[in-house]
PDB file of C-alpha atoms in Angstrom:
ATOM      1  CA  UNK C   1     -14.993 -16.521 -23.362  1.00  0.00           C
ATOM      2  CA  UNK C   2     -14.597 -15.955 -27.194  1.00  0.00           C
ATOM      3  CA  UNK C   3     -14.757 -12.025 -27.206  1.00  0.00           C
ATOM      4  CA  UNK C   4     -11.583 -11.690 -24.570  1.00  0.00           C
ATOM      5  CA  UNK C   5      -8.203 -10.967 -24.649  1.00  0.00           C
ATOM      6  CA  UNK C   6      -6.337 -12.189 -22.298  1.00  0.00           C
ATOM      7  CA  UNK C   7      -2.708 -10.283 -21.141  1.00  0.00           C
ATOM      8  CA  UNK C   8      -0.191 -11.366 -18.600  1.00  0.00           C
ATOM      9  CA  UNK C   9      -2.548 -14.445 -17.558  1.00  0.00           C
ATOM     10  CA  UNK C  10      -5.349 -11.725 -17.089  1.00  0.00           C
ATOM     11  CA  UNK C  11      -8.649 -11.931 -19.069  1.00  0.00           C
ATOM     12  CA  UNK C  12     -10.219  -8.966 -20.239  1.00  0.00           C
ATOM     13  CA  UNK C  13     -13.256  -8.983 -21.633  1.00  0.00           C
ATOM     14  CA  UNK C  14     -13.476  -7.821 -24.875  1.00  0.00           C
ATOM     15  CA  UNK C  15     -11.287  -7.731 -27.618  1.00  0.00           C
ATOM     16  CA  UNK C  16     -12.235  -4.122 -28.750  1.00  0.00           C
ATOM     17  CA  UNK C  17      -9.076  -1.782 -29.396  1.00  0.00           C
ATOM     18  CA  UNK C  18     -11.286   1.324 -27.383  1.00  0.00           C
ATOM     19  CA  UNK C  19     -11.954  -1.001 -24.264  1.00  0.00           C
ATOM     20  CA  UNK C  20      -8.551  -2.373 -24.048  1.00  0.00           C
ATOM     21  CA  UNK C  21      -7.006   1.359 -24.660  1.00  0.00           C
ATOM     22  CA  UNK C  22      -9.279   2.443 -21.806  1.00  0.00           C
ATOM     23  CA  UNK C  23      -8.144  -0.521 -19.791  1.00  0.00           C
ATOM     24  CA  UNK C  24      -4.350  -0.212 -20.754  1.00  0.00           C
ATOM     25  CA  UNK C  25      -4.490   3.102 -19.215  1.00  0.00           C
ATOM     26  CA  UNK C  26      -6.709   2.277 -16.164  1.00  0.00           C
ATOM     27  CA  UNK C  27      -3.780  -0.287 -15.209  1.00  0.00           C
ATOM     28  CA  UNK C  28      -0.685   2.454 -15.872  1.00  0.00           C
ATOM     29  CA  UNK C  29      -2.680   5.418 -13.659  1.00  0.00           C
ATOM     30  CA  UNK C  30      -3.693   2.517 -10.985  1.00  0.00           C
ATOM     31  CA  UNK C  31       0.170   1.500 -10.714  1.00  0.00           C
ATOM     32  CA  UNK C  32       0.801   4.866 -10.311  1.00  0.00           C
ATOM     33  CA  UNK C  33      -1.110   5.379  -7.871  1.00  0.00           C
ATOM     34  CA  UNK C  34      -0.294   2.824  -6.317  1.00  0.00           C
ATOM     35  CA  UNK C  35       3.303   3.761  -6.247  1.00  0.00           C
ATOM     36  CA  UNK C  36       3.111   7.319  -5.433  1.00  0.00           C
ATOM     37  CA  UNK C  37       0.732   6.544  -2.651  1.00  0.00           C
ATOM     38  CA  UNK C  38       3.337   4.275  -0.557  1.00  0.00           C
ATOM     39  CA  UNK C  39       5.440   7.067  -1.461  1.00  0.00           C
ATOM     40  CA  UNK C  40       3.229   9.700   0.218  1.00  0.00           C
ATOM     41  CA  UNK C  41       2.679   7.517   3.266  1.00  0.00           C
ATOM     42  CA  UNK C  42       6.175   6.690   3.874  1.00  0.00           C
ATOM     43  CA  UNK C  43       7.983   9.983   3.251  1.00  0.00           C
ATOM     44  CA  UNK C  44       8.285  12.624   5.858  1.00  0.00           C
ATOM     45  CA  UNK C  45       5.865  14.633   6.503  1.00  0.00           C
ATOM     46  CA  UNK C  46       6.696  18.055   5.939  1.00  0.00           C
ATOM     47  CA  UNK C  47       6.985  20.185   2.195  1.00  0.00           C
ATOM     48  CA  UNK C  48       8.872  18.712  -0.911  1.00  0.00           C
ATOM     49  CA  UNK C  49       8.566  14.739  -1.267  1.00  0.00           C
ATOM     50  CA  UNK C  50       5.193  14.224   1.049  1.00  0.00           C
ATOM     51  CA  UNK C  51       3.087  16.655  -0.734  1.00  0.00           C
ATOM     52  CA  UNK C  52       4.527  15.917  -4.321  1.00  0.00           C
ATOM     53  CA  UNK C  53       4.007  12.111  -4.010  1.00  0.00           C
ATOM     54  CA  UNK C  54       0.384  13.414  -2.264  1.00  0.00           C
ATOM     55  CA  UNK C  55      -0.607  15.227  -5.084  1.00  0.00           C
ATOM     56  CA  UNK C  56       0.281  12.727  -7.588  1.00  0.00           C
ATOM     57  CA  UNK C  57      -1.634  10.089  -6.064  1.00  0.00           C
ATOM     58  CA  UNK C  58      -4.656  12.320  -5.928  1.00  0.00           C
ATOM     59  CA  UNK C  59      -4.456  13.359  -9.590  1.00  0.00           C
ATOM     60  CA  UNK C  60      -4.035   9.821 -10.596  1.00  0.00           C
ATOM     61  CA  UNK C  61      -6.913   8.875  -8.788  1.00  0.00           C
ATOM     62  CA  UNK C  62      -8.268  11.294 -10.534  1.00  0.00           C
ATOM     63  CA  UNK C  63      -7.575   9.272 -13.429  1.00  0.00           C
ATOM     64  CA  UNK C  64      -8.278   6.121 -12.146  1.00  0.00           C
ATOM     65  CA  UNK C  65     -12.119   6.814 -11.337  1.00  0.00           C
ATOM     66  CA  UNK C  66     -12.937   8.424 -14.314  1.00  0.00           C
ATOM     67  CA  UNK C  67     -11.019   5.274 -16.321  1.00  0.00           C
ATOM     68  CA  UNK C  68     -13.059   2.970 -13.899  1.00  0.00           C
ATOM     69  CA  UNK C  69     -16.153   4.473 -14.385  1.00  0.00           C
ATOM     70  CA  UNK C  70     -15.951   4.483 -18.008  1.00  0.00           C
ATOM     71  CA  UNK C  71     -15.119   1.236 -18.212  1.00  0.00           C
ATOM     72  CA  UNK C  72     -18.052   0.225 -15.554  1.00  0.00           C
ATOM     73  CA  UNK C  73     -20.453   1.933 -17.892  1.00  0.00           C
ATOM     74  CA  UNK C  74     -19.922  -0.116 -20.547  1.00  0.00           C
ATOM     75  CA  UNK C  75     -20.171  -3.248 -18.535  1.00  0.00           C
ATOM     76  CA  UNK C  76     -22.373  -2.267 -15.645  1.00  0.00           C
ATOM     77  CA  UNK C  77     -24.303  -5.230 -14.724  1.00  0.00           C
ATOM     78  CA  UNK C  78     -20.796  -7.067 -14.360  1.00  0.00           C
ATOM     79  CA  UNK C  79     -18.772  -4.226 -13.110  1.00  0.00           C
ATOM     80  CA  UNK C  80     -20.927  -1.505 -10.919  1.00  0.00           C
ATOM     81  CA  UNK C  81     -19.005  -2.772  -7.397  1.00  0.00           C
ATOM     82  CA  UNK C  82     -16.302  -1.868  -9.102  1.00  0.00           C
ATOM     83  CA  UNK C  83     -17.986   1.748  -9.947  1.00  0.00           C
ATOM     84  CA  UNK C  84     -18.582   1.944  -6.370  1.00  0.00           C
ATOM     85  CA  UNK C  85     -15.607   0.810  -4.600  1.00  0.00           C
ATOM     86  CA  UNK C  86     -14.117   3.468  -7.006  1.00  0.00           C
ATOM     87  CA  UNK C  87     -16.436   6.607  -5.992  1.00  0.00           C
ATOM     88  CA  UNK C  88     -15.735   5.622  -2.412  1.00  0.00           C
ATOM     89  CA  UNK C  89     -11.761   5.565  -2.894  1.00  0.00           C
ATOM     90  CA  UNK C  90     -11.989   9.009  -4.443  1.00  0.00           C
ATOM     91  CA  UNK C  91     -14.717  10.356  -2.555  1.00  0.00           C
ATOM     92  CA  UNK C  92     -12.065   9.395   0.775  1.00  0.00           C
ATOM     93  CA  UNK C  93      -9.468  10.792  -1.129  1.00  0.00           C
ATOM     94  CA  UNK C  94     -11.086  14.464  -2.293  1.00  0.00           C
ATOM     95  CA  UNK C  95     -12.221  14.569   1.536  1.00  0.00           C
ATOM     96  CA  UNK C  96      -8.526  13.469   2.686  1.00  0.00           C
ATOM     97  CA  UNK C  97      -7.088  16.761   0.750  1.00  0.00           C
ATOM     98  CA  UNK C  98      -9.541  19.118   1.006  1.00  0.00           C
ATOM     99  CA  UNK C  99      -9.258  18.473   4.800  1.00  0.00           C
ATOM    100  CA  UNK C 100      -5.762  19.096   4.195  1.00  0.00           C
ATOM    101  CA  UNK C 101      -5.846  21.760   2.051  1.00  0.00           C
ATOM    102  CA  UNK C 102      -8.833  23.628   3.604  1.00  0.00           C
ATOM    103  CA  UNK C 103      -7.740  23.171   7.086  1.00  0.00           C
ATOM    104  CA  UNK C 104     -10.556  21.974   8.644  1.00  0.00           C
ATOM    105  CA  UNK C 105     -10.779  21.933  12.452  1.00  0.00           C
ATOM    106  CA  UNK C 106      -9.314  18.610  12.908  1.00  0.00           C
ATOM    107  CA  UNK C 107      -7.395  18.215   9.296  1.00  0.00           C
ATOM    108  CA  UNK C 108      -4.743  15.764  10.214  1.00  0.00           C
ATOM    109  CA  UNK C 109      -7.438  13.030  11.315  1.00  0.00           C
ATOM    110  CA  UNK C 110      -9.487  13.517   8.479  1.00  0.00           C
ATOM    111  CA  UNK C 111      -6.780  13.651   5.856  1.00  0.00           C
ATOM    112  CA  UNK C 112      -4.765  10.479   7.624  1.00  0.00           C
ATOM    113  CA  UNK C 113      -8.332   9.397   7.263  1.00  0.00           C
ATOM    114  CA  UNK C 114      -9.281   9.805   4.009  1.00  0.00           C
ATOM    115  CA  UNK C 115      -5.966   9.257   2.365  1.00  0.00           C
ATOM    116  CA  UNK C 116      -5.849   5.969   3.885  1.00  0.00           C
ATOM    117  CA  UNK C 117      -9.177   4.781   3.451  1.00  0.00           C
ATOM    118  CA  UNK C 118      -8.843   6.080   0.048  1.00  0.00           C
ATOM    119  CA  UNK C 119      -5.687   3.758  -0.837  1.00  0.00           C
ATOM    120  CA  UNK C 120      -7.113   0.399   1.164  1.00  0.00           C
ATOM    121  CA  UNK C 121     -10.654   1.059  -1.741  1.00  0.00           C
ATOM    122  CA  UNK C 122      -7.993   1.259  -4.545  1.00  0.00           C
ATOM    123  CA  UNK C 123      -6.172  -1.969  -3.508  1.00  0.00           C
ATOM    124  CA  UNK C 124      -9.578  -3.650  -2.773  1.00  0.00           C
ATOM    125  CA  UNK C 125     -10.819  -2.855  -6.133  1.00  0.00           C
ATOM    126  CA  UNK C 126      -7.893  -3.933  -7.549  1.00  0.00           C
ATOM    127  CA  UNK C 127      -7.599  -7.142  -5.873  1.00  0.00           C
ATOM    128  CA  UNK C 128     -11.547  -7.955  -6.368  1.00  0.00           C
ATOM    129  CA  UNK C 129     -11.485  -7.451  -9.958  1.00  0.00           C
ATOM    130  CA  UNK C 130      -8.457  -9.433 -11.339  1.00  0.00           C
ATOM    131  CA  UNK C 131      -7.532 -11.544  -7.732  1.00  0.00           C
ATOM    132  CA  UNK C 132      -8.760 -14.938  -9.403  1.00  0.00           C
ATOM    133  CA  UNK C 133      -5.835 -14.270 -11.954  1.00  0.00           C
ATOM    134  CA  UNK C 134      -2.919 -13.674  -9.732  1.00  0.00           C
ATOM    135  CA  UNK C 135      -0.884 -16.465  -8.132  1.00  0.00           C
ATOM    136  CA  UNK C 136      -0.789 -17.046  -4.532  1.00  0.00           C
ATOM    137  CA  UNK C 137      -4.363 -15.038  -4.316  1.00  0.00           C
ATOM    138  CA  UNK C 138      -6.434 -17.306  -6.911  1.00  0.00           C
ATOM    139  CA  UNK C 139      -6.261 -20.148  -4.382  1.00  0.00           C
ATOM    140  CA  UNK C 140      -7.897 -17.337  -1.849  1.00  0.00           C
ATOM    141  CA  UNK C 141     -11.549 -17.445  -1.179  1.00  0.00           C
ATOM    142  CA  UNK C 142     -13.472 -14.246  -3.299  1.00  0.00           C
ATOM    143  CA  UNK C 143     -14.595 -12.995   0.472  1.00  0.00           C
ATOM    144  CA  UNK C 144     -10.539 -12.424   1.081  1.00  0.00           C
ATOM    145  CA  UNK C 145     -10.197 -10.051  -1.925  1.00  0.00           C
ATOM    146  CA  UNK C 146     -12.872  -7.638  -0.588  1.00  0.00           C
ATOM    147  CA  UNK C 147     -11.577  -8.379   3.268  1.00  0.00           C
ATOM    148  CA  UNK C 148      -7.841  -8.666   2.919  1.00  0.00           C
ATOM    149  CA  UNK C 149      -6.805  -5.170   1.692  1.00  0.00           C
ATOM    150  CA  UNK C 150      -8.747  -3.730   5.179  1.00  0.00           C
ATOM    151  CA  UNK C 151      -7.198  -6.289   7.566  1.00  0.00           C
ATOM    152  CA  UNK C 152      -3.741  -4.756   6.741  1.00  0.00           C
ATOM    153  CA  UNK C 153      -4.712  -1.268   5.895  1.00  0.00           C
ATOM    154  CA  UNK C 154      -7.395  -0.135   8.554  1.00  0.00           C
ATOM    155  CA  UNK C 155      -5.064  -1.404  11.261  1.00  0.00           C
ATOM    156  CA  UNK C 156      -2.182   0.866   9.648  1.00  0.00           C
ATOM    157  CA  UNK C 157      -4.278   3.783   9.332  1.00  0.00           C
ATOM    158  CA  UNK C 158      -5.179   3.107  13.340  1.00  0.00           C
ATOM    159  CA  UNK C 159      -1.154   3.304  14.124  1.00  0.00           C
ATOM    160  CA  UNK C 160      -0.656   6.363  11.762  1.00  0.00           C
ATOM    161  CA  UNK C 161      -3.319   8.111  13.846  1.00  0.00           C
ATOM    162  CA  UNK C 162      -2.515   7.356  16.998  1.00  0.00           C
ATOM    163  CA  UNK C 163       1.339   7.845  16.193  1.00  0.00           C
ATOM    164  CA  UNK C 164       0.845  11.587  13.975  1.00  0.00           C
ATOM    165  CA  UNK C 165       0.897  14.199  16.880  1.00  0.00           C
ATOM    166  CA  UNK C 166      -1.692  16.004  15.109  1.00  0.00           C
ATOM    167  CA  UNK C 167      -4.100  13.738  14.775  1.00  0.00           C
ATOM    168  CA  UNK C 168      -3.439  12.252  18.060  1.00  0.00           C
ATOM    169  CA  UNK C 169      -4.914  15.891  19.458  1.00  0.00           C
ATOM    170  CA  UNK C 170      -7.437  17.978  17.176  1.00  0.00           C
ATOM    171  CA  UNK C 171      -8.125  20.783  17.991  1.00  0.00           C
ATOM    172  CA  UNK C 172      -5.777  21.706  20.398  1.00  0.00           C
ATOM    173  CA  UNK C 173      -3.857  24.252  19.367  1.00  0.00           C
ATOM    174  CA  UNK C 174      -0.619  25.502  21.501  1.00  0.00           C
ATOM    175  CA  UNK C 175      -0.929  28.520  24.095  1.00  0.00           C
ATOM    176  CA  UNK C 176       0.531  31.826  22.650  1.00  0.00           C
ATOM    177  CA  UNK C 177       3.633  32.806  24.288  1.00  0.00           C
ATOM    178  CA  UNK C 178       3.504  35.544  26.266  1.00  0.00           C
ATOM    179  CA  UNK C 179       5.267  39.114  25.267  1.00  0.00           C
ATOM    180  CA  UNK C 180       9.005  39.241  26.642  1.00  0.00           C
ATOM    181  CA  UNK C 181       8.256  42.231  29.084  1.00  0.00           C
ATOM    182  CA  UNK C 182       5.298  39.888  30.619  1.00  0.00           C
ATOM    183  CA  UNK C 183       7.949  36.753  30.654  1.00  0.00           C
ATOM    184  CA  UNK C 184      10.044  38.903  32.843  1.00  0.00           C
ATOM    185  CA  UNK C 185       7.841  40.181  35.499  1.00  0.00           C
ATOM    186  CA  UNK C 186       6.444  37.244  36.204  1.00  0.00           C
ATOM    187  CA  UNK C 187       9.871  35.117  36.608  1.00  0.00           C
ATOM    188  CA  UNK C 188      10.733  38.420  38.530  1.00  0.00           C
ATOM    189  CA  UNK C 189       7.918  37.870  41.048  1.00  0.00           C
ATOM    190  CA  UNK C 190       5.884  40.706  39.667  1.00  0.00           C
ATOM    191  CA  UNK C 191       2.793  39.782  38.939  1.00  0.00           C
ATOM    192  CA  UNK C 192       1.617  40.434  35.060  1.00  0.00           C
ATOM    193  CA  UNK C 193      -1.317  43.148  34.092  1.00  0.00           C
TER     194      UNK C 193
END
């Protein structure tokens, strides 16, 4: 391809200082996502380092779509599965936190959900787009990079929410305790008004 550049084995196709600009940031905000996304899922999950890594990851998704979509524009008839397996990895994560942050009936599931779903799109994307330049997966057939990132990641996603109590339950939420004065008539033998 004469109007390419090609960078750490991988060919990009143009040689335009915008496009690769556009491109060289598309790849930081993807690794970062990537990053703070592992870091999400495997930090506990309560305030501080769950919801920090969380938020990152969203924001740089963020990032990442509007980066992909720019780019996909510009070279649509080659690049709109990439448009679209980047509209469904943010439209799974914007569902993921506003479940989250909304509290939906239900939240954990859908947030476990759509964070996850939201990460296995990213890596698919990733691994569709530039898979025939990386070593071990260039000897892969194409069908693997669009198959591979879901054989490990939906099963994951099936252990996180059958594992999260949460999810493992919607909608059930625990029985108010009863006032102390009731607590003790009833152990008393009295029965409660």
């Amino acid at each position: 391809m004469p109007n390419a550049t090609v960078i750490a084995g991988i060919e990009i196709p143009s040689t335009s200082p915008v496009f690769l600009g556009v491109v060289g940031f598309h790849v930081l905000v993807g690794l970062a996502c990537v990053v703070t996304g592992a870091g999400a899922m495997l930090s506990r999950k309560a305030p501080g380092r769950h919801p920090n890594f969380g938020a990152a990851y969203y924001w740089g998704l963020v990032a990442v779509f509007a980066s992909a979509s720019a780019l996909a524009v510009v070279r649509w008839q080659e690049d709109y599965h990439l448009f679209l397996l980047g509209m469904g990895s943010f439209s799974a994560g914007f569902i993921g936190r506003s479940a989250r942050r909304q509290r939906w009936q239900g939240w954990a599931r859908w947030h476990i959900t759509g964070m996850g779903l939201s990460y296995i799109l990213l890596l698919t994307a990733f691994y569709v787009d530039n898979g025939k330049s990386l070593p071990l997966w260039r000897d892969l057939p194409t069908i693997a990079f669009w198959l591979l990132p879901a054989a490990v990641g939906v099963p994951l996603l099936l252990h996180a929410l059958l594992r999260h109590p949460l999810a493992r339950s919607p909608g059930v939420k625990p029985r108010p305790a009863a006032p102390a004065a009731r607590r003790i008539k009833s152990i008393a033998g009295k029965s409660p008004k």
